[in-house]
Each structure stands twice: as C-alpha cells, then as structure tokens.
Amino acid sequence: SGRVLFRSQNSSALAARARIALSHHIRRCRWECGCALTTSRSAGYFPYIETMIAATELRALTKLFLARRRGYLTYFGERLRFPKDTLLVKIACREGIYEHPNLRLLQLAARADAWYFDIGANIGLMSAPLLHAERRLQVVSVEPSPSTRTCLAASIAASANRNRWHLVDRALGANPAKVRFHAASGGGGAFDGL
C-alpha cells in the first residue's frame, strides 16, 4: 500500500524522520525544477506545522516538475500548454488554484448560454475552470503574446471543449490601431504588453 509504519519509535522520532525525508525530497525537486518555491518557516517551534508546510511545498514542486516534464499543466480537466519557465504556472502549482477568490466570483457569475471574454488570457488559467464550471458557457480567450498564444492555441485544439473555447489573437485598446507590442523574455508572458 506504500505505507511504512514505525511501531517501535516514539512520535517525536517519527516526526524528525519525516522532516528529514521531506527536506531531501524538496531539495531534489527544487534542483530538478530549477526553482525554489519558498514558504515561511515556523523556526522549529511547531514541528507538525513545519512538516505540513514542507509537504505542501513538496506537492507544489512535484506538480511543477511533472508539468515541465509533460509539457502541459493538468488544470480543471484541461491540458494547458505553456512556454518554458512560465511564472504563472509556478504560481498555479504553488496556490493550487490560480487567483482562487477571483475565479470563484467568475464561477458564481457564469450562466448557461452566456459568453465569457478572458482578456489577456495567457495560458488559459481562468478560461479552463469556467469551461469546467458551466457546460453551456462559451469562452473567448483574447491573447496577443506570440509565444503564449501559440501554447494557448495548442491547448484549445487538444481540448474536449474546443467547440466552446475560442481564441482571438489580438490586443484590445480604446481605438483600432497598429501598435508596438513588447514581449518579455523567457517565461515572462504575464508581463507582455503594449
């Protein structure tokens, strides 16, 4: 079953072994992911809380490691592709649900046969949960960033909801015009803009 029971050890020794094991796993995941997700530590006063923080960090790092290895993040039933080293994927892995309070408000407002416009959709971290929340909702993802848009287009093409998920490759402004678009380097697509 994957469980190991230490019947002969007291609980403090078991907690110490668990902390050491988690520490080793976290260091390995950080090394393989090439990043460091940081959390506040309890300075040793609350070993149980420290262990829980370490376990949460390990889950986040494991999710990020698997997403990088696969080339997509599984999120609300969708396989979201992303450019290498995308900051928003790191945040989504750490938080579990990206911008959860905002997303919850959008999910409550979602209605059948309505249209939702995700302006600056990035890789679809708001679009995917809304497609999942309301089965008759139409989603239009507007994304001008070339590298991010390519990944979003691949996610939409592979989605079971592709008939309800539409991509517009434009930037939005007050008036129609041709403007200079500034693309961030690496995984900084969240910082692209006019």
mmCIF file of C-alpha atoms in Angstrom:
data_model
loop_
_atom_site.group_PDB
_atom_site.id
_atom_site.type_symbol
_atom_site.label_atom_id
_atom_site.label_comp_id
_atom_site.label_asym_id
_atom_site.label_seq_id
_atom_site.Cartn_x
_atom_site.Cartn_y
_atom_site.Cartn_z
ATOM 1 C CA SER A 1 0.000 0.000 0.000
ATOM 2 C CA GLY A 2 3.017 2.290 0.137
ATOM 3 C CA ARG A 3 2.723 2.990 3.878
ATOM 4 C CA VAL A 4 5.543 2.378 6.298
ATOM 5 C CA LEU A 5 4.689 2.064 9.974
ATOM 6 C CA PHE A 6 7.270 2.645 12.703
ATOM 7 C CA ARG A 7 5.697 0.973 15.725
ATOM 8 C CA SER A 8 8.797 0.903 17.884
ATOM 9 C CA GLN A 9 9.614 4.618 17.627
ATOM 10 C CA ASN A 10 8.047 7.416 19.589
ATOM 11 C CA SER A 11 6.183 10.186 17.779
ATOM 12 C CA SER A 12 8.953 12.797 18.060
ATOM 13 C CA ALA A 13 11.489 10.455 16.421
ATOM 14 C CA LEU A 14 8.983 9.674 13.685
ATOM 15 C CA ALA A 15 8.312 13.380 13.127
ATOM 16 C CA ALA A 16 12.057 14.042 12.895
ATOM 17 C CA ARG A 17 12.486 11.284 10.288
ATOM 18 C CA ALA A 18 9.534 12.621 8.295
ATOM 19 C CA ARG A 19 11.001 16.155 8.315
ATOM 20 C CA ILE A 20 14.373 14.855 7.106
ATOM 21 C CA ALA A 21 12.768 12.786 4.334
ATOM 22 C CA LEU A 22 10.624 15.727 3.197
ATOM 23 C CA SER A 23 13.639 18.016 3.269
ATOM 24 C CA HIS A 24 15.567 15.652 0.966
ATOM 25 C CA HIS A 25 12.617 15.328 -1.435
ATOM 26 C CA ILE A 26 12.105 19.099 -1.558
ATOM 27 C CA ARG A 27 15.783 19.723 -2.307
ATOM 28 C CA ARG A 28 15.705 17.148 -5.111
ATOM 29 C CA CYS A 29 12.529 18.623 -6.609
ATOM 30 C CA ARG A 30 13.954 22.152 -6.369
ATOM 31 C CA TRP A 31 17.104 21.007 -8.120
ATOM 32 C CA GLU A 32 15.210 19.164 -10.883
ATOM 33 C CA CYS A 33 12.735 22.043 -11.383
ATOM 34 C CA GLY A 34 15.493 24.630 -11.350
ATOM 35 C CA CYS A 35 13.491 26.829 -8.995
ATOM 36 C CA ALA A 36 12.879 27.483 -5.354
ATOM 37 C CA LEU A 37 9.356 27.881 -4.051
ATOM 38 C CA THR A 38 9.697 29.460 -0.646
ATOM 39 C CA THR A 39 7.351 29.319 2.305
ATOM 40 C CA SER A 40 7.555 30.833 5.737
ATOM 41 C CA ARG A 41 9.024 28.546 8.339
ATOM 42 C CA SER A 42 7.957 28.270 11.944
ATOM 43 C CA ALA A 43 11.553 28.445 13.261
ATOM 44 C CA GLY A 44 11.340 24.956 14.766
ATOM 45 C CA TYR A 45 8.699 25.750 17.366
ATOM 46 C CA PHE A 46 5.920 23.794 15.690
ATOM 47 C CA PRO A 47 7.348 20.651 14.031
ATOM 48 C CA TYR A 48 3.926 19.474 12.856
ATOM 49 C CA ILE A 49 3.262 22.773 11.068
ATOM 50 C CA GLU A 50 6.778 22.691 9.602
ATOM 51 C CA THR A 51 6.117 19.194 8.271
ATOM 52 C CA MET A 52 2.762 20.278 6.794
ATOM 53 C CA ILE A 53 4.375 23.305 5.107
ATOM 54 C CA ALA A 54 7.108 21.060 3.732
ATOM 55 C CA ALA A 55 4.519 18.566 2.449
ATOM 56 C CA THR A 56 2.552 21.379 0.762
ATOM 57 C CA GLU A 57 5.720 22.725 -0.835
ATOM 58 C CA LEU A 58 6.633 19.215 -1.976
ATOM 59 C CA ARG A 59 3.219 18.779 -3.632
ATOM 60 C CA ALA A 60 3.644 22.120 -5.444
ATOM 61 C CA LEU A 61 7.148 21.256 -6.609
ATOM 62 C CA THR A 62 6.064 17.793 -7.722
ATOM 63 C CA LYS A 63 3.168 19.266 -9.725
ATOM 64 C CA LEU A 64 5.538 21.784 -11.350
ATOM 65 C CA PHE A 65 8.127 19.088 -12.079
ATOM 66 C CA LEU A 66 5.519 16.854 -13.739
ATOM 67 C CA ALA A 67 4.082 19.755 -15.741
ATOM 68 C CA ARG A 68 7.523 20.651 -17.082
ATOM 69 C CA ARG A 69 8.303 17.043 -17.924
ATOM 70 C CA ARG A 70 4.971 16.504 -19.732
ATOM 71 C CA GLY A 71 4.898 19.907 -21.404
ATOM 72 C CA TYR A 72 1.464 20.761 -20.017
ATOM 73 C CA LEU A 73 -0.278 21.505 -16.734
ATOM 74 C CA THR A 74 -3.406 19.483 -15.998
ATOM 75 C CA TYR A 75 -5.836 22.080 -14.681
ATOM 76 C CA PHE A 76 -9.603 21.634 -14.290
ATOM 77 C CA GLY A 77 -9.579 18.754 -16.757
ATOM 78 C CA GLU A 78 -7.657 20.681 -19.426
ATOM 79 C CA ARG A 79 -4.071 20.171 -20.508
ATOM 80 C CA LEU A 80 -2.703 23.698 -20.591
ATOM 81 C CA ARG A 81 0.496 24.085 -22.621
ATOM 82 C CA PHE A 82 2.902 26.802 -21.533
ATOM 83 C CA PRO A 83 6.202 28.420 -22.563
ATOM 84 C CA LYS A 84 9.255 27.267 -20.665
ATOM 85 C CA ASP A 85 9.675 28.794 -17.178
ATOM 86 C CA THR A 86 6.271 30.491 -17.144
ATOM 87 C CA LEU A 87 5.812 32.352 -13.887
ATOM 88 C CA LEU A 88 2.037 31.831 -13.792
ATOM 89 C CA VAL A 89 2.462 28.039 -13.900
ATOM 90 C CA LYS A 90 4.734 28.233 -10.856
ATOM 91 C CA ILE A 91 2.112 30.335 -9.071
ATOM 92 C CA ALA A 92 -0.723 27.985 -10.076
ATOM 93 C CA CYS A 93 1.234 24.976 -8.793
ATOM 94 C CA ARG A 94 2.007 26.713 -5.518
ATOM 95 C CA GLU A 95 -1.532 28.059 -4.930
ATOM 96 C CA GLY A 96 -3.357 25.009 -6.285
ATOM 97 C CA ILE A 97 -5.959 27.248 -7.945
ATOM 98 C CA TYR A 98 -4.725 30.402 -9.643
ATOM 99 C CA GLU A 99 -6.342 33.573 -8.239
ATOM 100 C CA HIS A 100 -8.917 31.497 -6.382
ATOM 101 C CA PRO A 101 -11.038 34.393 -4.954
ATOM 102 C CA ASN A 102 -11.396 35.999 -8.401
ATOM 103 C CA LEU A 103 -12.081 32.683 -10.056
ATOM 104 C CA ARG A 104 -14.768 31.840 -7.505
ATOM 105 C CA LEU A 105 -16.598 35.100 -8.299
ATOM 106 C CA LEU A 106 -16.431 34.360 -12.026
ATOM 107 C CA GLN A 107 -17.704 30.815 -11.498
ATOM 108 C CA LEU A 108 -20.661 32.124 -9.492
ATOM 109 C CA ALA A 109 -21.478 34.596 -12.283
ATOM 110 C CA ALA A 110 -21.187 32.012 -15.104
ATOM 111 C CA ARG A 111 -24.521 31.258 -16.779
ATOM 112 C CA ALA A 112 -25.593 28.736 -19.408
ATOM 113 C CA ASP A 113 -25.609 30.037 -22.999
ATOM 114 C CA ALA A 114 -23.582 33.120 -21.998
ATOM 115 C CA TRP A 115 -20.228 34.334 -23.345
ATOM 116 C CA TYR A 116 -17.181 34.959 -21.168
ATOM 117 C CA PHE A 117 -14.322 37.067 -22.552
ATOM 118 C CA ASP A 118 -10.921 36.358 -20.998
ATOM 119 C CA ILE A 119 -8.906 39.434 -21.995
ATOM 120 C CA GLY A 120 -5.201 38.728 -21.662
ATOM 121 C CA ALA A 121 -5.923 35.024 -21.268
ATOM 122 C CA ASN A 122 -2.261 33.993 -21.086
ATOM 123 C CA ILE A 123 -2.309 30.152 -20.998
ATOM 124 C CA GLY A 124 -5.981 29.877 -20.004
ATOM 125 C CA LEU A 125 -5.808 29.641 -16.212
ATOM 126 C CA MET A 126 -9.163 31.463 -15.925
ATOM 127 C CA SER A 127 -10.788 30.081 -19.080
ATOM 128 C CA ALA A 128 -10.324 26.381 -18.272
ATOM 129 C CA PRO A 129 -12.087 26.462 -14.878
ATOM 130 C CA LEU A 130 -15.030 28.366 -16.343
ATOM 131 C CA LEU A 131 -15.419 25.828 -19.144
ATOM 132 C CA HIS A 132 -15.476 23.181 -16.425
ATOM 133 C CA ALA A 133 -17.965 25.074 -14.213
ATOM 134 C CA GLU A 134 -20.675 25.676 -16.819
ATOM 135 C CA ARG A 135 -21.122 23.159 -19.653
ATOM 136 C CA ARG A 136 -23.004 25.561 -21.952
ATOM 137 C CA LEU A 137 -20.776 28.616 -21.465
ATOM 138 C CA GLN A 138 -18.863 29.958 -24.491
ATOM 139 C CA VAL A 139 -15.350 31.266 -23.709
ATOM 140 C CA VAL A 140 -13.390 33.708 -25.859
ATOM 141 C CA SER A 141 -9.714 33.923 -24.883
ATOM 142 C CA VAL A 142 -8.003 37.059 -26.173
ATOM 143 C CA GLU A 143 -4.205 36.795 -26.143
ATOM 144 C CA PRO A 144 -1.767 38.972 -28.150
ATOM 145 C CA SER A 145 1.527 37.481 -26.900
ATOM 146 C CA PRO A 146 3.019 35.336 -29.705
ATOM 147 C CA SER A 147 4.704 32.700 -27.503
ATOM 148 C CA THR A 148 1.822 32.410 -25.059
ATOM 149 C CA ARG A 149 -0.805 32.463 -27.813
ATOM 150 C CA THR A 150 0.864 29.513 -29.566
ATOM 151 C CA CYS A 151 0.636 27.470 -26.368
ATOM 152 C CA LEU A 152 -2.966 28.561 -25.758
ATOM 153 C CA ALA A 153 -3.919 27.601 -29.329
ATOM 154 C CA ALA A 154 -2.421 24.132 -28.786
ATOM 155 C CA SER A 155 -4.359 23.771 -25.515
ATOM 156 C CA ILE A 156 -7.612 24.755 -27.209
ATOM 157 C CA ALA A 157 -7.004 22.412 -30.158
ATOM 158 C CA ALA A 158 -6.464 19.459 -27.789
ATOM 159 C CA SER A 159 -9.404 20.356 -25.534
ATOM 160 C CA ALA A 160 -12.640 18.376 -25.413
ATOM 161 C CA ASN A 161 -14.271 21.818 -25.108
ATOM 162 C CA ARG A 162 -12.732 23.221 -28.308
ATOM 163 C CA ASN A 163 -16.191 23.868 -29.787
ATOM 164 C CA ARG A 164 -16.906 26.264 -26.858
ATOM 165 C CA TRP A 165 -13.418 27.741 -26.442
ATOM 166 C CA HIS A 166 -12.384 30.389 -28.996
ATOM 167 C CA LEU A 167 -9.087 32.233 -29.461
ATOM 168 C CA VAL A 168 -8.657 35.817 -30.677
ATOM 169 C CA ASP A 169 -5.047 36.756 -31.400
ATOM 170 C CA ARG A 170 -5.305 40.498 -30.836
ATOM 171 C CA ALA A 171 -4.654 43.107 -28.177
ATOM 172 C CA LEU A 172 -7.526 45.280 -27.023
ATOM 173 C CA GLY A 173 -7.464 49.058 -26.858
ATOM 174 C CA ALA A 174 -9.756 52.079 -26.967
ATOM 175 C CA ASN A 175 -9.362 52.549 -30.750
ATOM 176 C CA PRO A 176 -8.323 50.362 -33.677
ATOM 177 C CA ALA A 177 -4.627 50.943 -34.376
ATOM 178 C CA LYS A 178 -1.318 49.290 -35.076
ATOM 179 C CA VAL A 179 0.921 49.465 -32.036
ATOM 180 C CA ARG A 180 4.264 48.140 -30.915
ATOM 181 C CA PHE A 181 3.962 45.056 -28.728
ATOM 182 C CA HIS A 182 6.636 44.312 -26.148
ATOM 183 C CA ALA A 183 7.265 40.637 -25.403
ATOM 184 C CA ALA A 184 9.067 39.633 -22.212
ATOM 185 C CA SER A 185 11.888 37.139 -22.402
ATOM 186 C CA GLY A 186 11.691 33.569 -21.140
ATOM 187 C CA GLY A 187 8.546 32.674 -19.244
ATOM 188 C CA GLY A 188 7.523 36.274 -18.542
ATOM 189 C CA GLY A 189 4.459 36.214 -20.822
ATOM 190 C CA ALA A 190 2.393 37.669 -17.971
ATOM 191 C CA PHE A 191 4.404 40.872 -18.404
ATOM 192 C CA ASP A 192 3.959 41.235 -22.179
ATOM 193 C CA GLY A 193 2.069 44.331 -23.268
ATOM 194 C CA LEU A 194 1.741 47.484 -25.288
#
